[in-house]
Amino acid sequence: MFNKKLIAMILMVCLSLGFVGCQSKDNGVESKIDQIKKSGKLVIGTSADYPPYEFHKEVNGKHEIVGFDIEIAKEIAKDLGVELEIKDMRFDGLLAALQSGNVDIVIAGMTPTEERKQNVDFSNIYYTSVQSVIVRYEDKDSIKTLKDLDGKIVGAQKGSIQEQIVTEQIEGANLRALGKISDLVLSLKNNKVDAIVLEKPVANSYVNKNLDLYLTEIKFEEEDAGSAVAIKKGNDDLVEAINKTLERLINDNSIERFVMEAIQLAE
Ligand code: ARG
């Protein structure tokens, strides 16, 4: 009798211990990388209005999102051993999508500002560019300096650092912030805005495609803007894995090649 009780007790203790052990495995935080691997895909958030970083393109009769950010994302997915899924959205909605878990990472030519770093983590910078200003071709002689933008309507993408540049570095300018760069470009053509602040490769790309637009020589202070991958806070393993992929792509000049190929593709 006593023995039976004892055995039962021991059994119960063992069971409960085992159970706890089991539970802690299931409930314990599964790393982000494990989650991604289990799902078999890496979901990226991007804003594909940004050639040559990311843009829409008909490739062999098929509609695709292409660009050097996308090539980098493909490599990150490849190194993780999973497929890539792209979610295209407005730039100003990207970080919310990251926070809510709607996307695993954001890769959208995003600059790792101190303000953003309070809410999300960033990889190392994989590409750096400068800011520039585009205008209508017919205004190329009247808008040549920052001073010429005084009293003008200057466009920038909503939620971007360019928005801040307009308000902080162009005296007398009236900011017009829109969600999509394509809409800003349309507004410029329709005389609704007089200039747009854009990262140089993007400015180049839109000017090449639109002969009625012109890239000015206007420059800004502290104009360097790096691009980095944004990751939800608390996923150091994923940040580390992404940095490893980026390091490989920087060291073997792949990023440089991706940029050149994307510029050609955007033409
Ligand atoms: N680098 C700028 C920023 O971080 C603009 C990026 C816009 N990217 C895009 N895919 N539209 O604010």
Short mmCIF file of C-alpha atoms and ligand atoms in Angstrom, two decimals:
data_model
loop_
_atom_site.label_atom_id
_atom_site.label_comp_id
_atom_site.label_asym_id
_atom_site.label_seq_id
_atom_site.Cartn_x
_atom_site.Cartn_y
_atom_site.Cartn_z
CA MET A 1 0.00 0.00 0.00
CA PHE A 2 2.67 2.46 1.14
CA ASN A 3 4.84 1.47 -1.74
CA LYS A 4 2.07 2.00 -4.23
CA LYS A 5 1.45 5.47 -2.84
CA LEU A 6 5.10 6.28 -2.98
CA ILE A 7 5.40 5.08 -6.53
CA ALA A 8 2.34 7.06 -7.50
CA MET A 9 3.79 10.14 -5.87
CA ILE A 10 7.12 9.71 -7.53
CA LEU A 11 5.32 9.16 -10.79
CA MET A 12 3.32 12.31 -10.32
CA VAL A 13 6.39 14.35 -9.48
CA CYS A 14 8.13 12.95 -12.54
CA LEU A 15 5.15 13.59 -14.71
CA SER A 16 4.70 17.12 -13.51
CA LEU A 17 8.40 17.77 -13.94
CA GLY A 18 8.29 16.33 -17.39
CA PHE A 19 5.23 18.33 -18.11
CA VAL A 20 6.86 21.54 -16.97
CA GLY A 21 9.87 20.68 -19.06
CA CYS A 22 7.64 20.13 -22.01
CA GLN A 23 5.73 23.33 -21.47
CA SER A 24 8.76 25.47 -21.17
CA LYS A 25 9.85 24.20 -24.54
CA ASP A 26 6.55 25.05 -26.19
CA ASN A 27 5.87 28.33 -24.46
CA GLY A 28 9.42 29.52 -24.24
CA VAL A 29 10.29 32.13 -26.81
CA GLU A 30 10.96 30.47 -30.10
CA SER A 31 13.56 32.56 -31.86
CA LYS A 32 12.47 34.65 -34.81
CA ILE A 33 14.80 32.71 -37.07
CA ASP A 34 13.18 29.43 -35.98
CA GLN A 35 9.75 30.90 -36.68
CA ILE A 36 10.82 32.02 -40.15
CA LYS A 37 12.37 28.65 -40.91
CA LYS A 38 9.30 26.83 -39.68
CA SER A 39 7.03 28.93 -41.89
CA GLY A 40 9.37 28.36 -44.82
CA LYS A 41 9.30 32.00 -45.89
CA LEU A 42 10.75 35.37 -45.08
CA VAL A 43 8.10 38.09 -45.39
CA ILE A 44 9.53 41.48 -46.22
CA GLY A 45 7.73 44.81 -46.18
CA THR A 46 8.73 47.35 -48.79
CA SER A 47 7.45 50.42 -50.61
CA ALA A 48 7.98 49.75 -54.29
CA ASP A 49 7.88 53.33 -55.51
CA TYR A 50 11.61 53.74 -55.16
CA PRO A 51 13.66 52.84 -58.23
CA PRO A 52 16.36 51.53 -58.26
CA TYR A 53 15.85 50.29 -54.65
CA GLU A 54 12.44 48.69 -55.28
CA PHE A 55 9.94 49.24 -58.06
CA HIS A 56 7.31 47.59 -60.20
CA LYS A 57 8.38 46.18 -63.50
CA GLU A 58 7.06 43.95 -66.25
CA VAL A 59 9.66 41.18 -66.62
CA ASN A 60 9.04 38.71 -69.47
CA GLY A 61 5.39 39.65 -69.52
CA LYS A 62 5.11 39.07 -65.79
CA HIS A 63 4.51 41.76 -63.24
CA GLU A 64 7.24 41.83 -60.60
CA ILE A 65 8.72 43.90 -57.84
CA VAL A 66 12.42 44.31 -58.54
CA GLY A 67 15.38 46.41 -57.41
CA PHE A 68 18.57 46.06 -55.42
CA ASP A 69 16.78 45.90 -52.07
CA ILE A 70 14.85 42.93 -53.44
CA GLU A 71 18.05 41.22 -54.58
CA ILE A 72 19.46 41.70 -51.08
CA ALA A 73 16.26 40.31 -49.56
CA LYS A 74 16.53 37.27 -51.81
CA GLU A 75 20.03 36.63 -50.48
CA ILE A 76 18.89 36.99 -46.87
CA ALA A 77 16.10 34.49 -47.54
CA LYS A 78 18.51 32.16 -49.30
CA ASP A 79 20.93 32.20 -46.37
CA LEU A 80 18.03 31.39 -44.04
CA GLY A 81 17.00 28.60 -46.38
CA VAL A 82 13.49 29.95 -47.02
CA GLU A 83 11.36 31.49 -49.77
CA LEU A 84 10.89 35.23 -50.10
CA GLU A 85 7.48 36.87 -49.88
CA ILE A 86 7.11 40.58 -50.65
CA LYS A 87 4.42 42.83 -49.19
CA ASP A 88 4.22 46.17 -50.93
CA MET A 89 2.77 49.03 -48.92
CA ARG A 90 3.04 52.74 -48.30
CA PHE A 91 6.34 53.78 -46.80
CA ASP A 92 4.68 55.38 -43.79
CA GLY A 93 2.98 52.10 -42.89
CA LEU A 94 6.09 49.93 -42.92
CA LEU A 95 7.22 50.21 -39.33
CA ALA A 96 3.72 49.57 -38.00
CA ALA A 97 3.57 46.43 -40.14
CA LEU A 98 6.88 45.35 -38.62
CA GLN A 99 5.71 46.02 -35.06
CA SER A 100 2.49 44.09 -35.56
CA GLY A 101 4.31 41.10 -37.02
CA ASN A 102 2.66 41.51 -40.41
CA VAL A 103 6.14 41.40 -41.94
CA ASP A 104 9.39 39.85 -40.65
CA ILE A 105 11.70 42.63 -41.81
CA VAL A 106 11.51 45.93 -43.65
CA ILE A 107 13.82 46.63 -46.53
CA ALA A 108 12.90 49.85 -48.27
CA GLY A 109 15.93 52.10 -48.53
CA MET A 110 15.17 52.97 -44.93
CA THR A 111 17.58 55.20 -43.08
CA PRO A 112 18.39 54.11 -39.52
CA THR A 113 17.60 57.37 -37.73
CA GLU A 114 17.86 57.79 -33.95
CA GLU A 115 14.13 58.35 -33.82
CA ARG A 116 13.34 55.07 -35.58
CA LYS A 117 15.93 53.23 -33.50
CA GLN A 118 13.80 53.86 -30.43
CA ASN A 119 11.16 51.56 -31.86
CA VAL A 120 12.99 49.07 -34.09
CA ASP A 121 16.45 47.62 -34.58
CA PHE A 122 18.51 48.06 -37.72
CA SER A 123 21.11 46.00 -39.53
CA ASN A 124 24.36 47.57 -40.58
CA ILE A 125 24.12 50.10 -43.40
CA TYR A 126 24.38 48.43 -46.81
CA TYR A 127 24.18 51.45 -49.09
CA THR A 128 24.60 55.21 -48.77
CA SER A 129 23.34 58.01 -50.96
CA VAL A 130 22.84 61.76 -50.87
CA GLN A 131 19.75 63.96 -51.12
CA SER A 132 18.79 65.90 -54.20
CA VAL A 133 16.00 68.04 -55.59
CA ILE A 134 14.05 67.58 -58.80
CA VAL A 135 11.97 70.26 -60.53
CA ARG A 136 10.08 70.71 -63.80
CA TYR A 137 12.47 71.05 -66.71
CA GLU A 138 11.04 74.48 -67.51
CA ASP A 139 12.10 75.66 -64.02
CA LYS A 140 15.67 74.52 -64.30
CA ASP A 141 17.02 78.05 -64.54
CA SER A 142 14.80 79.57 -61.89
CA ILE A 143 15.28 76.92 -59.19
CA LYS A 144 19.01 76.41 -58.72
CA THR A 145 19.68 76.93 -55.02
CA LEU A 146 18.02 76.30 -51.67
CA LYS A 147 17.13 79.99 -51.59
CA ASP A 148 15.14 79.62 -54.81
CA LEU A 149 12.85 77.22 -52.96
CA ASP A 150 11.75 79.93 -50.52
CA GLY A 151 7.98 80.27 -50.86
CA LYS A 152 7.72 77.20 -53.08
CA ILE A 153 5.78 74.01 -52.46
CA VAL A 154 8.27 71.24 -51.89
CA GLY A 155 7.21 67.61 -51.90
CA ALA A 156 8.55 64.69 -49.87
CA GLN A 157 7.36 61.22 -49.08
CA LYS A 158 5.23 60.96 -45.96
CA GLY A 159 7.14 59.47 -43.05
CA SER A 160 10.51 59.81 -44.77
CA ILE A 161 13.59 61.70 -43.67
CA GLN A 162 13.10 63.91 -46.72
CA GLU A 163 10.02 65.33 -45.04
CA GLN A 164 12.20 66.53 -42.21
CA ILE A 165 14.81 67.86 -44.60
CA VAL A 166 12.19 70.06 -46.25
CA THR A 167 10.96 71.51 -42.97
CA GLU A 168 14.37 71.86 -41.35
CA GLN A 169 16.70 72.77 -44.16
CA ILE A 170 14.68 74.70 -46.74
CA GLU A 171 13.74 78.07 -45.39
CA GLY A 172 10.36 79.35 -46.45
CA ALA A 173 9.35 76.14 -48.21
CA ASN A 174 5.85 74.74 -47.84
CA LEU A 175 5.98 71.00 -47.31
CA ARG A 176 3.63 68.79 -49.29
CA ALA A 177 3.92 65.23 -47.96
CA LEU A 178 2.32 62.40 -49.91
CA GLY A 179 2.36 58.66 -49.29
CA LYS A 180 3.63 57.60 -52.69
CA ILE A 181 6.50 59.04 -54.67
CA SER A 182 4.65 58.36 -57.91
CA ASP A 183 1.93 60.74 -56.68
CA LEU A 184 4.52 63.35 -55.81
CA VAL A 185 5.94 63.10 -59.32
CA LEU A 186 2.46 63.50 -60.77
CA SER A 187 1.89 66.56 -58.58
CA LEU A 188 5.14 68.05 -59.81
CA LYS A 189 4.08 67.57 -63.42
CA ASN A 190 0.66 69.08 -62.68
CA ASN A 191 2.14 72.16 -61.01
CA LYS A 192 0.75 71.16 -57.62
CA VAL A 193 4.25 71.04 -56.17
CA ASP A 194 7.32 72.88 -57.43
CA ALA A 195 10.09 70.52 -56.34
CA ILE A 196 10.64 67.15 -54.69
CA VAL A 197 13.41 66.11 -52.31
CA LEU A 198 14.59 62.60 -53.13
CA GLU A 199 17.59 60.38 -52.66
CA LYS A 200 19.88 60.87 -55.64
CA PRO A 201 19.56 57.44 -57.31
CA VAL A 202 15.78 57.72 -57.11
CA ALA A 203 15.83 61.28 -58.45
CA ASN A 204 18.02 60.14 -61.33
CA SER A 205 15.73 57.31 -62.12
CA TYR A 206 12.57 59.47 -62.26
CA VAL A 207 14.31 62.18 -64.28
CA ASN A 208 15.55 59.62 -66.81
CA LYS A 209 12.03 58.38 -67.31
CA ASN A 210 10.38 61.80 -67.39
CA LEU A 211 11.94 64.23 -69.82
CA ASP A 212 9.82 67.05 -68.47
CA LEU A 213 11.65 66.78 -65.12
CA TYR A 214 15.09 68.02 -64.16
CA LEU A 215 17.65 67.10 -61.50
CA THR A 216 19.02 70.27 -59.86
CA GLU A 217 22.45 70.60 -58.27
CA ILE A 218 20.98 71.66 -54.95
CA LYS A 219 22.76 70.09 -51.98
CA PHE A 220 22.04 69.79 -48.27
CA GLU A 221 24.06 69.71 -45.08
CA GLU A 222 24.31 66.31 -43.40
CA GLU A 223 22.88 64.89 -46.52
CA ASP A 224 24.27 61.38 -46.30
CA ALA A 225 21.55 58.83 -45.83
CA GLY A 226 22.35 55.20 -45.33
CA SER A 227 19.96 52.34 -45.94
CA ALA A 228 19.56 49.48 -43.50
CA VAL A 229 17.19 46.59 -42.86
CA ALA A 230 14.69 47.19 -40.03
CA ILE A 231 13.94 44.35 -37.61
CA LYS A 232 11.49 44.21 -34.73
CA LYS A 233 13.23 44.76 -31.40
CA GLY A 234 14.31 41.71 -29.42
CA ASN A 235 15.45 39.55 -32.36
CA ASP A 236 19.20 39.82 -32.10
CA ASP A 237 19.67 36.46 -33.78
CA LEU A 238 17.95 37.73 -36.91
CA VAL A 239 19.89 41.01 -36.88
CA GLU A 240 23.09 39.00 -36.66
CA ALA A 241 22.10 36.68 -39.50
CA ILE A 242 21.17 39.63 -41.72
CA ASN A 243 24.44 41.40 -40.96
CA LYS A 244 26.29 38.26 -41.94
CA THR A 245 24.54 38.12 -45.30
CA LEU A 246 25.14 41.85 -45.85
CA GLU A 247 28.81 41.47 -45.01
CA ARG A 248 29.13 38.74 -47.61
CA LEU A 249 27.33 40.84 -50.23
CA ILE A 250 29.44 43.90 -49.48
CA ASN A 251 32.72 41.98 -49.48
CA ASP A 252 32.18 40.24 -52.80
CA ASN A 253 30.83 43.44 -54.44
CA SER A 254 27.41 41.91 -54.98
CA ILE A 255 25.61 44.98 -53.67
CA GLU A 256 27.46 47.20 -56.11
CA ARG A 257 26.45 44.83 -58.90
CA PHE A 258 22.81 44.67 -57.68
CA VAL A 259 22.70 48.48 -57.72
CA MET A 260 24.05 48.70 -61.25
CA GLU A 261 21.72 46.02 -62.52
CA ALA A 262 18.74 47.68 -60.83
CA ILE A 263 19.61 51.05 -62.37
CA GLN A 264 19.63 49.42 -65.81
CA LEU A 265 16.39 47.62 -65.10
CA ALA A 266 14.78 50.91 -64.09
CA GLU A 267 15.66 52.59 -67.38
N1 ARG B 1 15.74 56.92 -46.94
C1 ARG B 1 14.54 57.63 -46.70
C2 ARG B 1 14.00 57.31 -45.33
O1 ARG B 1 14.40 56.40 -44.70
C3 ARG B 1 13.47 57.37 -47.73
C4 ARG B 1 13.19 55.94 -48.03
C5 ARG B 1 11.96 55.76 -48.89
N2 ARG B 1 11.84 54.41 -49.34
C6 ARG B 1 10.90 53.94 -50.18
N3 ARG B 1 10.94 52.69 -50.50
N4 ARG B 1 9.98 54.73 -50.66
O2 ARG B 1 13.17 58.01 -44.83
#
